[in-house]
mmCIF file of C-alpha atoms in Angstrom:
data_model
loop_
_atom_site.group_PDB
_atom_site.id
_atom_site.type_symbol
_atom_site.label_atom_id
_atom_site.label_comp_id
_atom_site.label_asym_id
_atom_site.label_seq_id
_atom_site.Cartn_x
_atom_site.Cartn_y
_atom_site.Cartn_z
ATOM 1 C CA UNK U 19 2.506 75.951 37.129
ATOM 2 C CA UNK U 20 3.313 77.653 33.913
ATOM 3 C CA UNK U 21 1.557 80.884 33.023
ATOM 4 C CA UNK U 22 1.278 81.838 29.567
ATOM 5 C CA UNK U 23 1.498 85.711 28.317
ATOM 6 C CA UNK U 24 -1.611 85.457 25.661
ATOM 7 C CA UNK U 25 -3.528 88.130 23.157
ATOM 8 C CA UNK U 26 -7.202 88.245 24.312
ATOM 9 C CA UNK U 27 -9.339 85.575 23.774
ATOM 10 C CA UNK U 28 -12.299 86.323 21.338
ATOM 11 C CA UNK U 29 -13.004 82.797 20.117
ATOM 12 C CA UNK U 30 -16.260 81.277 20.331
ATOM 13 C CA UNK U 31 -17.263 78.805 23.079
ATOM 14 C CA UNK U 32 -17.351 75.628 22.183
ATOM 15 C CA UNK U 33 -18.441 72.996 24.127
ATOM 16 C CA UNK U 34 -17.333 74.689 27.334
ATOM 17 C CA UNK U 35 -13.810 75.486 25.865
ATOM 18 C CA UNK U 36 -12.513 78.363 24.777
ATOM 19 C CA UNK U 37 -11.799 78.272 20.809
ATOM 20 C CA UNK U 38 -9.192 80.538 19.277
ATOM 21 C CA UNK U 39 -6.786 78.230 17.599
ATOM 22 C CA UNK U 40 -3.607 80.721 18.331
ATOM 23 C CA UNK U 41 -4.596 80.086 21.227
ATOM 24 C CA UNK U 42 -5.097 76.453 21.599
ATOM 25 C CA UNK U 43 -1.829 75.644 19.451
ATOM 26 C CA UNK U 44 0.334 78.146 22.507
ATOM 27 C CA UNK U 45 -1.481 76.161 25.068
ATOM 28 C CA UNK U 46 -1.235 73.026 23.906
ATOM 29 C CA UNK U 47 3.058 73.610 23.010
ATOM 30 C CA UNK U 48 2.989 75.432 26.684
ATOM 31 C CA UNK U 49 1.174 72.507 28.349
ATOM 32 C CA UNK U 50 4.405 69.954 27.521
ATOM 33 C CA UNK U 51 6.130 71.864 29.907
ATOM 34 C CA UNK U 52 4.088 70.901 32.967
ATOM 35 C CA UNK U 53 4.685 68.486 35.242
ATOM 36 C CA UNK U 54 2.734 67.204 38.596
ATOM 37 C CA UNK U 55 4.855 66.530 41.314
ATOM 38 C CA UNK U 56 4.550 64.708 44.449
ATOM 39 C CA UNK U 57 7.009 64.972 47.146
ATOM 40 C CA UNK U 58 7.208 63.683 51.253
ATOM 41 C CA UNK U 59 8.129 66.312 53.934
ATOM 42 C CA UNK U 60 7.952 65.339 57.325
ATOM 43 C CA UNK U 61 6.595 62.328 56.412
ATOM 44 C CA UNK U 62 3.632 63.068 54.785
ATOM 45 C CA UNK U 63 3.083 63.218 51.015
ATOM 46 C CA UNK U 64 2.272 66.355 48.902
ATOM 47 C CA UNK U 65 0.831 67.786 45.567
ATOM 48 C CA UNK U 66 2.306 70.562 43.489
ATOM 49 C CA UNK U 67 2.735 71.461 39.739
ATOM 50 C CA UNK U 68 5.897 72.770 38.380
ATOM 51 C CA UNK U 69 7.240 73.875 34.644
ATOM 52 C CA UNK U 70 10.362 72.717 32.759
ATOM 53 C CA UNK U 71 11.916 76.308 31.971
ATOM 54 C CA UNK U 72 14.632 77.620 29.435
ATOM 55 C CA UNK U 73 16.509 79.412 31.370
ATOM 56 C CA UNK U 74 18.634 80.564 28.697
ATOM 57 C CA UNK U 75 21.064 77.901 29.642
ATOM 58 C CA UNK U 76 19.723 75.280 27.279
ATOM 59 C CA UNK U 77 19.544 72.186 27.517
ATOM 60 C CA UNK U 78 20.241 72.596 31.596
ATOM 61 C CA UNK U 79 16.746 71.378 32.673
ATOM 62 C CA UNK U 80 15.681 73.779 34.799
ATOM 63 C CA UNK U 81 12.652 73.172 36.407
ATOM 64 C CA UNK U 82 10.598 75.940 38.616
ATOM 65 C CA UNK U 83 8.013 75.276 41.302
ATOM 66 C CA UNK U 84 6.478 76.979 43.980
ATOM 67 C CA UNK U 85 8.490 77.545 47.259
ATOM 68 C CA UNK U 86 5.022 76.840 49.628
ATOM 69 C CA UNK U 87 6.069 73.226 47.944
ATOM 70 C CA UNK U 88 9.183 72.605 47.646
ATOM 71 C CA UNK U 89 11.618 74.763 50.649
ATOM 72 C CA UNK U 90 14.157 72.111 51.473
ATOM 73 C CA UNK U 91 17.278 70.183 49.947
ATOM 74 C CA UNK U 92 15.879 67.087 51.775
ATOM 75 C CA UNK U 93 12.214 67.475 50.203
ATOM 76 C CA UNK U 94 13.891 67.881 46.903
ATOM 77 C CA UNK U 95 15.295 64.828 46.668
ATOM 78 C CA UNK U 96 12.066 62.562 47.304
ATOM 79 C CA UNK U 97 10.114 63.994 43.930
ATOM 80 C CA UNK U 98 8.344 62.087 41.638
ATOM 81 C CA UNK U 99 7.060 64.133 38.465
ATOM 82 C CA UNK U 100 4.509 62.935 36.290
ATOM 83 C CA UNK U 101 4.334 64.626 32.675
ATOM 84 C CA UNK U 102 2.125 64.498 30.456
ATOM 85 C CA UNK U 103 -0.781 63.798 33.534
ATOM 86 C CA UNK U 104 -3.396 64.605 31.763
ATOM 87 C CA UNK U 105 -6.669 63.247 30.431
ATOM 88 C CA UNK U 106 -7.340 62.599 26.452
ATOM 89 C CA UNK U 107 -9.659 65.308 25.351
ATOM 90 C CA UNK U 108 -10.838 68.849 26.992
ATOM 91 C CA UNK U 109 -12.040 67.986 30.245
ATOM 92 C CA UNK U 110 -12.997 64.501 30.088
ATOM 93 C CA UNK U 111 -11.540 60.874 28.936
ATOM 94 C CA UNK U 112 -9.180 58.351 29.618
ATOM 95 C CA UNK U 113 -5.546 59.591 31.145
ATOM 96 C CA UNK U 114 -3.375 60.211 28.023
ATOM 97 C CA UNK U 115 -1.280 56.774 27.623
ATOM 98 C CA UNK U 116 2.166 58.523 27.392
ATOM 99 C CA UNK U 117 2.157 60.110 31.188
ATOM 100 C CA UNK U 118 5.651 59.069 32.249
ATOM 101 C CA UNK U 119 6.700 59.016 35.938
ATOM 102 C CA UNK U 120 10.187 60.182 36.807
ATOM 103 C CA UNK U 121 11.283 58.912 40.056
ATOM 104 C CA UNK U 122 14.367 59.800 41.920
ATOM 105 C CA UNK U 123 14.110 63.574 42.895
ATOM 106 C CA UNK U 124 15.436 66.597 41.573
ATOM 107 C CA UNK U 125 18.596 68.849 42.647
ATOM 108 C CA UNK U 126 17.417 71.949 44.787
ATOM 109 C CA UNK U 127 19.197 75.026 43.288
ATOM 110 C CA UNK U 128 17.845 78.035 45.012
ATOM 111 C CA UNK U 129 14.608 78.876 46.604
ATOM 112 C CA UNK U 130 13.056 82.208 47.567
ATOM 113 C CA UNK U 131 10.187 82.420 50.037
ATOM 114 C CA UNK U 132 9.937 86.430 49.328
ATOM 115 C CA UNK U 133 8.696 85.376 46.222
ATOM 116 C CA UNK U 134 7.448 81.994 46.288
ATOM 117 C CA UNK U 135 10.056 80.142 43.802
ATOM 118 C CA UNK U 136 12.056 77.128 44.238
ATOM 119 C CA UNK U 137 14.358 76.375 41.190
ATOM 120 C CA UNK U 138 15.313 72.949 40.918
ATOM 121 C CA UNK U 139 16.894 70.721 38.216
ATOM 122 C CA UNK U 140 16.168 67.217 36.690
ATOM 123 C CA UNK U 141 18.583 64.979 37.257
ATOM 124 C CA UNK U 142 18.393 63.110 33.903
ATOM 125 C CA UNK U 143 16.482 64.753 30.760
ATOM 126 C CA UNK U 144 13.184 65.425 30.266
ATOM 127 C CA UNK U 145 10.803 62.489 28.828
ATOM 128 C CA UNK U 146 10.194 62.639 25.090
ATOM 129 C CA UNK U 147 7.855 65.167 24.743
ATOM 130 C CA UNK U 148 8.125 67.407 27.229
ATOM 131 C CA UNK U 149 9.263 71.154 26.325
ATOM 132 C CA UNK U 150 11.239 73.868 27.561
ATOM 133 C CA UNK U 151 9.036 76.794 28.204
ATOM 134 C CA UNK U 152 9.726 80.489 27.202
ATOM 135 C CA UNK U 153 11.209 82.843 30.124
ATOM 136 C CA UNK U 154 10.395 86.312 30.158
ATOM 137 C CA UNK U 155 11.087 87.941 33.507
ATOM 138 C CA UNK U 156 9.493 91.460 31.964
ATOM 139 C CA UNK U 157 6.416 92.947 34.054
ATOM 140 C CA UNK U 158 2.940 92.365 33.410
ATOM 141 C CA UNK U 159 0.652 95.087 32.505
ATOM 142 C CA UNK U 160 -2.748 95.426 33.613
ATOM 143 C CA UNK U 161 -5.156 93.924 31.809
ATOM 144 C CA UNK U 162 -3.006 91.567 30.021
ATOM 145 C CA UNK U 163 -4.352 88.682 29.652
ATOM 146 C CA UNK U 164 -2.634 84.796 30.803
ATOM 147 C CA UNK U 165 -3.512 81.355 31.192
ATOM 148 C CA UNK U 166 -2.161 79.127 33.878
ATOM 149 C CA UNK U 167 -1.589 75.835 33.655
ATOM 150 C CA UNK U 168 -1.490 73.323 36.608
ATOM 151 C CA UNK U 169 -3.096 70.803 37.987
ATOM 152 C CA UNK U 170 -5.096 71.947 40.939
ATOM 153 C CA UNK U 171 -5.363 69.440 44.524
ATOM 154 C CA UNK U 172 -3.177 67.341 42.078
ATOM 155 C CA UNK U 173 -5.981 66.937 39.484
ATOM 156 C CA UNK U 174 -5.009 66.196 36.029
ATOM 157 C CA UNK U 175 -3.981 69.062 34.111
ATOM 158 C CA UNK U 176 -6.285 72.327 33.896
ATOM 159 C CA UNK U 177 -5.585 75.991 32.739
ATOM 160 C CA UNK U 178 -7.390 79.037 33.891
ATOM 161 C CA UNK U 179 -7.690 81.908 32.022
ATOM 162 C CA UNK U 180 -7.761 85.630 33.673
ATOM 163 C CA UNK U 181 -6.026 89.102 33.044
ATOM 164 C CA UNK U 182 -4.030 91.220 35.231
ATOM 165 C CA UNK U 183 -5.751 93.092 37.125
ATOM 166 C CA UNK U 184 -3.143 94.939 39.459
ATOM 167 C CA UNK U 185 -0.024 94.355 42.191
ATOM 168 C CA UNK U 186 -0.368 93.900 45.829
ATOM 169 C CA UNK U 187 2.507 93.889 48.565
ATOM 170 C CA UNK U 188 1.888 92.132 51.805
ATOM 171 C CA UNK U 189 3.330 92.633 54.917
ATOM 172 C CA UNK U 190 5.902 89.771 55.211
ATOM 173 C CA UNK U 191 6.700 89.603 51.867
ATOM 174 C CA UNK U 192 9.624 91.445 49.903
ATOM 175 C CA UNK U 193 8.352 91.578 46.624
ATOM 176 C CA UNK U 194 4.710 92.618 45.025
ATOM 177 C CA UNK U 195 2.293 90.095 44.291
ATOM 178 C CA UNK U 196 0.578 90.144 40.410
ATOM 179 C CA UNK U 197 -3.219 90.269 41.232
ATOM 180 C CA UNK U 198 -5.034 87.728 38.810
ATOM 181 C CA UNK U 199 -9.089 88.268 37.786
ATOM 182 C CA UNK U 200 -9.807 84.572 36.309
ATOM 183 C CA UNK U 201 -13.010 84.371 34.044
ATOM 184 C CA UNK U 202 -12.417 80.580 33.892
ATOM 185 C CA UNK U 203 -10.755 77.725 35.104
ATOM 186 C CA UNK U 204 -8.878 77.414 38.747
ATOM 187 C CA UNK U 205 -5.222 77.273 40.250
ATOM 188 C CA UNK U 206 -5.238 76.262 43.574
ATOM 189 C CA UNK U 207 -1.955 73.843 44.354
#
């Protein structure tokens, strides 16, 4: 999932999408970066979304996930991404007829259940296409407003929109959760 750092929104609707073409042209670049994966642990296959990240080591491709997906070596190396997996136009049409499927797995670099992260890395470059998204490990402030991008039970690609709207820290955890209000879309893995 990649989450976008954004200026508020105050575009018109639009058929049911949000208009502000800043907006849509930071999306769009930001959406190249996301890939859904599918994976087998014990046996059983799994959904997740991850984003192809510059990690400042250019052209290393880094790619970042959740850990509640990826936690293992092992599960690693039976990934499958599929970029681009997405349909046509805003919320409806035909699957876009450049989604390229990746096979083979990915190297497991570090993961961090504290903080939900798994950092992996492609073992060949990215398809054609695809982009390195922006890293910027700086807190978020309330009210600042993001879009995520993912693609929820597996779905094709969607984005929510929301704004900051606190931290949290829970018991077995080591670091604070961001607290997310969403006005639109979902992220559920």
């Amino acid at each position: 999932m990649a989450t976008l750092r954004t200026v508020a929104d105050d575009g018109a609707r639009t058929g049911g999408m949000e208009r502000n073409k800043a907006l849509d042209a930071a999306i769009a670049e930001r959406s190249k970066s996301v890939a859904r994966l599918t994976f087998v642990e014990d046996g059983k296959a799994f959904l997740c979304s991850g984003t192809l990240i510059d990690s400042g080591q250019f052209p290393t491709p880094y790619f970042l996930t959740a850990n509640h997906c990826i936690t293992r070596r092992a599960v690693a190396d039976t990934i499958t991404a599929y970029w681009f997996y997405e349909n046509t136009s805003c919320g409806a049409g035909p699957m876009r007829p450049d989604m390229a499927q990746v096979a083979g797995g990915m190297d497991w670099v570090f993961t961090d259940a504290n903080t939900d992260h798994t950092l992996l890395k492609l073992r060949s470059a990215p398809p054609e296409g695809a982009v390195f998204a922006g890293w910027d490990a700086s807190p978020l402030a309330t009210d600042e407003s993001i879009v995520s991008i993912s693609h929820p039970k597996g779905d094709v690609k969607k984005l929510a929109l929301g704004a900051i709207s606190g931290t949290a820290r829970f018991n077995d955890w080591e670091q604070s959760a961001w607290l997310v209000r969403f006005s639109r879309g979902i992220i559920e893995g």
